[in-house]
Coordinates of C-alpha atoms in Angstrom, one line a residue:
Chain A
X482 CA -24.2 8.2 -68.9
X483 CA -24.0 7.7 -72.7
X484 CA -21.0 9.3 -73.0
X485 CA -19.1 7.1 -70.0
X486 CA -20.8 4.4 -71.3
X487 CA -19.3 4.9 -75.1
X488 CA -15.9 5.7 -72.9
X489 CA -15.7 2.3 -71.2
X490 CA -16.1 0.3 -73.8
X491 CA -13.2 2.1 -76.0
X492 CA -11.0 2.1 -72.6
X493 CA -11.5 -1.9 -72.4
X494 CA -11.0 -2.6 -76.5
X495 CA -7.7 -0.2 -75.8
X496 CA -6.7 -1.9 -72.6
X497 CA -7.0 -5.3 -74.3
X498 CA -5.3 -4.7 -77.3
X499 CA -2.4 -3.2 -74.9
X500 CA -1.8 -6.0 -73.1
X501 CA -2.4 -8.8 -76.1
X502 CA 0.6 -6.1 -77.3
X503 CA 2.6 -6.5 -74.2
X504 CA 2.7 -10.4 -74.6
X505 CA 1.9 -12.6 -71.9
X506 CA 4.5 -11.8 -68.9
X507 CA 2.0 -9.4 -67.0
X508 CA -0.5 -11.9 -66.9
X509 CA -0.8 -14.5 -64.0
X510 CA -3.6 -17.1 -64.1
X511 CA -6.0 -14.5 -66.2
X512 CA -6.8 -14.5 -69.7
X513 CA -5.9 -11.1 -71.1
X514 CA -9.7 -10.1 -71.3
X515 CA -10.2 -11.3 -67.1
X516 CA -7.3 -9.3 -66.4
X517 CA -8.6 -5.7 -68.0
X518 CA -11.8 -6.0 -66.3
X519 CA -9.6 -7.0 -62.8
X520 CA -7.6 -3.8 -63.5
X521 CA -10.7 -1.5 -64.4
X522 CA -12.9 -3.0 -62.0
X523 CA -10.7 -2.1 -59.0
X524 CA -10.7 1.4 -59.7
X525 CA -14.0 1.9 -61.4
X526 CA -15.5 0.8 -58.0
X527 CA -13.1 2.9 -55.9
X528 CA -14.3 6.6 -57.1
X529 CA -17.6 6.8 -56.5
X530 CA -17.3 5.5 -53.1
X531 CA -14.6 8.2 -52.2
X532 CA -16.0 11.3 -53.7
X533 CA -19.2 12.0 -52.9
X534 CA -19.8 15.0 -55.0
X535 CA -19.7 12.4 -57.6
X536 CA -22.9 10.7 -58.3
X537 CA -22.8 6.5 -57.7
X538 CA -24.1 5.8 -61.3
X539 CA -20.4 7.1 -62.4
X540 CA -19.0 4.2 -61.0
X541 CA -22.2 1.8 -62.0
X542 CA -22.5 2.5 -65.6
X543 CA -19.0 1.4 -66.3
X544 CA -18.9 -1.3 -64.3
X545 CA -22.1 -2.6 -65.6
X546 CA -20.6 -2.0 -69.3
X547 CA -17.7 -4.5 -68.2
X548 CA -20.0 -6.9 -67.0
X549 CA -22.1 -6.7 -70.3
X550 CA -18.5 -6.7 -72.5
X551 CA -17.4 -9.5 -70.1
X552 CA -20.5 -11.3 -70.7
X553 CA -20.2 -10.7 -74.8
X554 CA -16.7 -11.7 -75.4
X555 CA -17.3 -14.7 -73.2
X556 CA -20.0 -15.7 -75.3
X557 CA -18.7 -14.8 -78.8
X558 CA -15.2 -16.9 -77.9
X559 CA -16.9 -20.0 -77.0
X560 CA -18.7 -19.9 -79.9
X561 CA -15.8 -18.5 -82.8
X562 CA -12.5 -20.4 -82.2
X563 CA -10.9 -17.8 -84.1
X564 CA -12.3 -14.8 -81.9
X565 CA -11.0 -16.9 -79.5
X566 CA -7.6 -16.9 -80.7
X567 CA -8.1 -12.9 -81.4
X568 CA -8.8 -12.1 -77.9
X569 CA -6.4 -14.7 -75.9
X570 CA -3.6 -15.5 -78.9
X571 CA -2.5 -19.4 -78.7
X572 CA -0.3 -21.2 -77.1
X573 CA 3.1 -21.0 -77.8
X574 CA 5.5 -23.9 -78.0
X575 CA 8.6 -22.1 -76.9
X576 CA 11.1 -25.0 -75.9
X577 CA 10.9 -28.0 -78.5
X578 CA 13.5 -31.0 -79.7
X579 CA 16.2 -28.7 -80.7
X580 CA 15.7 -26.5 -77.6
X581 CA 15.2 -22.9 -77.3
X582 CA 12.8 -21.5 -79.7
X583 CA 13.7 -18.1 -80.1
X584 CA 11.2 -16.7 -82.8
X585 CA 8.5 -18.2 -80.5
X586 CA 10.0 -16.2 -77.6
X587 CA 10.6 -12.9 -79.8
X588 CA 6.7 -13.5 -80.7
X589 CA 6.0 -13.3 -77.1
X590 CA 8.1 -10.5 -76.0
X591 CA 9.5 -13.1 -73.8
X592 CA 13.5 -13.0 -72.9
X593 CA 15.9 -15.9 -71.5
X594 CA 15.8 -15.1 -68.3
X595 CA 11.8 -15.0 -68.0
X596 CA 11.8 -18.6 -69.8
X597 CA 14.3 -20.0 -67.4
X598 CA 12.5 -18.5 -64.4
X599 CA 9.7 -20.1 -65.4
X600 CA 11.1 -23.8 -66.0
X601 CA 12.7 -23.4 -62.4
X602 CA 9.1 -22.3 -61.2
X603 CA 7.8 -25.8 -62.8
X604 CA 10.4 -27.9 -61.1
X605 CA 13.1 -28.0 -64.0
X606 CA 16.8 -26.5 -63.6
X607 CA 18.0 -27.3 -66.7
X608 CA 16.9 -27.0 -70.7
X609 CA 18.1 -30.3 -71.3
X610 CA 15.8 -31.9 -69.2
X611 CA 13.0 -30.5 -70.7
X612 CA 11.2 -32.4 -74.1
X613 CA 8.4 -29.6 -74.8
X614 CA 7.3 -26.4 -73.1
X615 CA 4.1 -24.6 -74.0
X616 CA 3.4 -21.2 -72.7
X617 CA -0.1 -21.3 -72.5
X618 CA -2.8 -18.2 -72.9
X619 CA -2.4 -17.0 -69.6
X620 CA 0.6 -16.8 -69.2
X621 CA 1.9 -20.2 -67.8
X622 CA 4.3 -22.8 -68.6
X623 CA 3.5 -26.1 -69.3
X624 CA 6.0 -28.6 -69.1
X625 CA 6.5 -32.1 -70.9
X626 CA 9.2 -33.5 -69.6
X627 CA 12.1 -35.5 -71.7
X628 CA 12.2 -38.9 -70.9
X629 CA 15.1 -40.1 -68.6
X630 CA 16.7 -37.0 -68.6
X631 CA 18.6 -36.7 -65.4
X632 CA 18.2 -33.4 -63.4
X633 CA 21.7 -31.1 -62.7
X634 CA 23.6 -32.0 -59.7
X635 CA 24.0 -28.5 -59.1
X636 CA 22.2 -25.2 -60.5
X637 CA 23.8 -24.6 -63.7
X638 CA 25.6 -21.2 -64.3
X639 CA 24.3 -19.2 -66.7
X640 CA 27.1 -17.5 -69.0
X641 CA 25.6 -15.9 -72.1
X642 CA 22.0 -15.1 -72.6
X643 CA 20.4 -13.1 -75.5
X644 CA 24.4 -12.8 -76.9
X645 CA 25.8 -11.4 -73.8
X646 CA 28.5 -12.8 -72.0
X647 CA 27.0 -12.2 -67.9
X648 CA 30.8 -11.6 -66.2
X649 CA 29.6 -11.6 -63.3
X650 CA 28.9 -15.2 -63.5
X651 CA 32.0 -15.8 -66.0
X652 CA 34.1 -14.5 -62.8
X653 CA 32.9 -17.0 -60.6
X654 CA 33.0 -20.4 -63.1
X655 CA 36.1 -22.1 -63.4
X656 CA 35.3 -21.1 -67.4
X657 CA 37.4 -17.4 -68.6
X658 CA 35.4 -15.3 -71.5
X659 CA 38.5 -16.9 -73.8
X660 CA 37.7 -20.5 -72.8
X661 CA 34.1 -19.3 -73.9
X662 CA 35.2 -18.1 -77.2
X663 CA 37.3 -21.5 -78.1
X664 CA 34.4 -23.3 -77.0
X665 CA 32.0 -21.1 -79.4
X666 CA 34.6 -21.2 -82.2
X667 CA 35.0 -24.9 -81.9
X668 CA 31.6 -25.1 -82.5
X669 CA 31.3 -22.3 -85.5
X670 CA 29.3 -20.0 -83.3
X671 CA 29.7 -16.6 -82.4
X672 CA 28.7 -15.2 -78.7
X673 CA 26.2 -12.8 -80.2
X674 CA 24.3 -15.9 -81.8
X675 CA 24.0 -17.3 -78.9
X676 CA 20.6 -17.5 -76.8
X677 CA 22.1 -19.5 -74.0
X678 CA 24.9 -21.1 -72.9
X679 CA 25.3 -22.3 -69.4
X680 CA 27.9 -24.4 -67.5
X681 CA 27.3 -26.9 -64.9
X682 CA 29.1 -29.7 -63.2
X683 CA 31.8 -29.2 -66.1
X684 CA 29.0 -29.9 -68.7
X685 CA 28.0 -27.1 -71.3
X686 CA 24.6 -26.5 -72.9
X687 CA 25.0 -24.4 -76.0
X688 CA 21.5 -23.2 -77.3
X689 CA 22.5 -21.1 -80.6
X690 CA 19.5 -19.0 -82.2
X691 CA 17.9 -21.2 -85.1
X692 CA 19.9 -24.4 -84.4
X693 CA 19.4 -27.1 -81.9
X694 CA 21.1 -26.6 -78.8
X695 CA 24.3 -28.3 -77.9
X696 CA 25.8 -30.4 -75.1
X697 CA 29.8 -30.1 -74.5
X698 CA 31.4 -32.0 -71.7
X699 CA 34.6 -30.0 -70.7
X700 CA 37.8 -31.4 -71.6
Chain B
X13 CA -29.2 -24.5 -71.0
X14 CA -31.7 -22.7 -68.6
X15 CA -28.6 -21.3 -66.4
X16 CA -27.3 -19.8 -70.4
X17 CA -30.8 -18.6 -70.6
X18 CA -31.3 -16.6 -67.6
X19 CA -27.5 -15.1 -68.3
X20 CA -28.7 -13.6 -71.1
X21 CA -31.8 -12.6 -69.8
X22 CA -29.4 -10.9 -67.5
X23 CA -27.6 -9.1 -69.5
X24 CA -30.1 -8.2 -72.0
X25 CA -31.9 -6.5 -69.0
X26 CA -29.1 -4.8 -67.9
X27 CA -28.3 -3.3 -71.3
X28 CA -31.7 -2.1 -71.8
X29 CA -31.4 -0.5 -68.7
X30 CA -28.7 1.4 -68.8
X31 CA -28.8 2.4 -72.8
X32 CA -32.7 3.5 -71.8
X33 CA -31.2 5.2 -68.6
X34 CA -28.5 7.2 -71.0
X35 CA -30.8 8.3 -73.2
X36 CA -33.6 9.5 -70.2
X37 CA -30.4 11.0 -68.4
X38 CA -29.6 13.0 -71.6
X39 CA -33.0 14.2 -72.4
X40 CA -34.0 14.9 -68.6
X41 CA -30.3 17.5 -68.5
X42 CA -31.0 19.0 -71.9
X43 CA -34.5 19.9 -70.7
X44 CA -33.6 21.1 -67.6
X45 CA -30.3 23.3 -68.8
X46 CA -32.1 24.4 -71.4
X47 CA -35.5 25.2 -70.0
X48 CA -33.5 27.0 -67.4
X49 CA -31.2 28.8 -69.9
X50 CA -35.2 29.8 -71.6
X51 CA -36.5 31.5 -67.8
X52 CA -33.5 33.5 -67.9
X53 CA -34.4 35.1 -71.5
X54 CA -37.6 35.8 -69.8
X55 CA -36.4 37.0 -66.9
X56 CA -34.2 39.4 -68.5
X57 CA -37.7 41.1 -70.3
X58 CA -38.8 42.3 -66.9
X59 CA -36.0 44.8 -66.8
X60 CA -37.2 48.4 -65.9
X61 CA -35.7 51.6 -64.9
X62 CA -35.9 50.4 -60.8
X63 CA -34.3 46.7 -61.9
X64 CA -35.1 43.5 -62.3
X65 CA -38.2 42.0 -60.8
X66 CA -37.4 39.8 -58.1
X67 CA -40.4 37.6 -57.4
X68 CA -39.8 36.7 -61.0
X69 CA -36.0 35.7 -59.9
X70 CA -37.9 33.4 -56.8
X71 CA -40.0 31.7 -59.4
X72 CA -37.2 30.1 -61.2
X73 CA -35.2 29.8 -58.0
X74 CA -37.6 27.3 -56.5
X75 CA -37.9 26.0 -60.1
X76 CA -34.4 25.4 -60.3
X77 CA -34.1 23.8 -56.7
X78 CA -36.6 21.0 -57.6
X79 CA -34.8 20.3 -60.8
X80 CA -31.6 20.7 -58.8
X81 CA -32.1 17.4 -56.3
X82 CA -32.8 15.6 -59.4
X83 CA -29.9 16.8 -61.6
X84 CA -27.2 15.5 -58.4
X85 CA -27.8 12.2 -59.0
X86 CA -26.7 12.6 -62.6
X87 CA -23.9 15.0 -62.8
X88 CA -20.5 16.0 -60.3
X89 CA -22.0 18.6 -57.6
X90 CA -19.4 20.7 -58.3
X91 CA -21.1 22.1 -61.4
X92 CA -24.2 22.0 -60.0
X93 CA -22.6 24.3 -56.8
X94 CA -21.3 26.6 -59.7
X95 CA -24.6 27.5 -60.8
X96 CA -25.9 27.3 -57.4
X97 CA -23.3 30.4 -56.1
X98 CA -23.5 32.4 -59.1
X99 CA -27.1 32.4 -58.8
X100 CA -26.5 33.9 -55.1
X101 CA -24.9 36.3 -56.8
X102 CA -27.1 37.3 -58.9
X103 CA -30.2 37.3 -56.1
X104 CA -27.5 39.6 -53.8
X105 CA -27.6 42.2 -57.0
X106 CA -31.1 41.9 -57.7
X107 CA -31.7 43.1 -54.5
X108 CA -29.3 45.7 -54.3
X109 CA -31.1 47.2 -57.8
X110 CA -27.2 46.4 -59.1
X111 CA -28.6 46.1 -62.9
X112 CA -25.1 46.3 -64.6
X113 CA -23.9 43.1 -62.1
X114 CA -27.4 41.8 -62.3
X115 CA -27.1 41.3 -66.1
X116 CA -23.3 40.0 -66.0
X117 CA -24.4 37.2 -63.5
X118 CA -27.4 36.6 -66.2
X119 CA -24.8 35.8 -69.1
X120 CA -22.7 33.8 -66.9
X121 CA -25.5 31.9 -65.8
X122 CA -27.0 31.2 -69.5
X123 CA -23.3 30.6 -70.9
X124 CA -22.2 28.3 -67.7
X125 CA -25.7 26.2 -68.2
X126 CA -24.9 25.8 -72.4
X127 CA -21.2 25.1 -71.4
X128 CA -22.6 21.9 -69.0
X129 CA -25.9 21.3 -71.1
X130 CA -23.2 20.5 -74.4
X131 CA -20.8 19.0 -71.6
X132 CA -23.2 15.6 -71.1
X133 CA -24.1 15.1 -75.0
X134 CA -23.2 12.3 -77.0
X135 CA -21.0 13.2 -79.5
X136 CA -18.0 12.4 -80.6
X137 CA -15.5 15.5 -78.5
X138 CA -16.9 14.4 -75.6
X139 CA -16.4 10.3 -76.2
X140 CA -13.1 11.7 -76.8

């Protein structure tokens, strides 16, 4: 029992510092800790109850060291704010005045496609439209909406994210990958530097890595 | 407050119990491997020219099948069953005055019981 015991514990510090490693897209509504002892639990439980040649305190033990772990880690992070931050990270501000954050995103293994997912999850369709966005601990977004901005007439068309130019959607815009570069060039950008660029309703948002995005109406 | 209390009440029961229950658990299979790993050095003195004595070979039989109820609830009954058949084995050659056999299913016994006895102890190649 000492030696499963000894076992679970290293399993759940490994488990945890995996997924604090893996960022926040695999989490959901659970702090990285819940969700180690969701995915242990499950299957801790489940092997005992199947093989009977195995004896029930093999499932027990561990599950009791989770609850003890979950118990101690609870504790110690309302008490330390910076275990706190250890364990769950912080909140990330990953969409600010000048737009796309991308460091932020990079720090949170996070691409431009999972961002934009999860504005259009919150209600938003656009970048423009949106004044902050925090991704919070557990994985959500937070939005704080811009002020009078006005929401798309139509779902904008994503052309370039993470510096690649998606043809498929190039094909069916009214906007060719040379229109693209003049636009890009006009603005002393290159397509590779770019972290977003979308079209929509003949409007063009420009978000370039480091710089604050920009808005082009099409001439 | 008195909600935070009994939590930790809680859990300071439950870790007593099971860090006590480990360390009972490892002390009550060391015993029991090794005490039976000890009747087999003994067994092995009653050796005489017409075999192996086999009341002695009962004795620790019923020794081991008291133990052996115990010793499910704390390790897989596959390695109990191991010890269980070679034992059979070793009963069928006692009985047949099979000494050579007899003394084969002796060492597999004792090296089988320090294989499982060094399986369950803390240390650090079994954490691991």
């Amino acid at each position: 029992m000492l030696v499963v015991i000894v076992r679970t514990i290293i399993i759940f510090a490994f488990l945890l510092l995996g997924l604090r490693l893996m960022g926040k897209r695999q989490l959901g509504e659970l702090q990285p800790f819940e969700f180690v002892i969701a995915l242990a639990v499950a299957d801790l439980a489940c092997l005992p109850m199947q093989e009977v040649s195995i004896p029930l305190q093999y499932g027990l033990a561990p599950v009791f060291t989770i609850f003890l772990l979950h118990f101690i880690v609870t504790f110690v992070s309302v008490k330390s704010v910076k275990f706190r931050k250890l364990l769950n990270g912080k909140p990330v501000i990953v969409i600010n005045s000048g737009g796309i954050d991308s460091r932020a995103m990079k720090s949170l293994n996070m691409n431009v496609n999972d961002l934009l997912e999860s504005i259009r999850g919150a209600g938003y369709f656009s970048v423009e439209q949106i004044a902050f966005a925090i991704v919070e601990t557990n994985g959500k977004l937070s939005v704080l909406p811009k002020d009078g901005a006005q929401a798309p007439v139509s779902i904008p068309l994503t052309l370039i994210t993470d510096g690649k130019l998606l043809s498929a959607n190039i094909a069916i815009s009214d906007t060719g990958e040379s229109e693209i570069s003049e636009i890009l060039k006009a603005q002393g950008l290159n397509p590779k530097n770019v972290v977003l660029m979308t079209a929509e309703n003949g409007r063009y948002f420009i978000q370039p890595e480091g710089k604050p995005f920009v808005t082009l109406n099409r001439l | 407050m008195k909600r935070q209390a009994v939590n930790v009440l809680t859990v300071v029961i439950i870790a007593v119990i099971l860090l006590t229950g480990g360390i009972l658990e490892e002390i009550y299979i060391a015993n029991t491997l090794d005490g039976f790993a000890e009747k087999f050095v003994e067994f092995e003195k009653t050796e005489t020219e017409s075999g192996y004595d086999i009341g002695k070979l009962e004795e620790i039989y019923s020794w081991w099948e008291t133990r052996h109820k115990a010793l499910e609830m704390l390790i897989p009954h596959t390695q109990i069953n191991e010890i269980e058949s070679t034992f059979g084995e070793l009963k069928g050659a006692v009985r047949a005055n099979d000494t050579k056999s007899a003394h084969a299913f002796i060492v597999r016994l004792q090296l089988t019981v320090e294989a499982m006895a060094d399986m369950y102890v803390l240390r650090i190649g079994n954490v691991l």
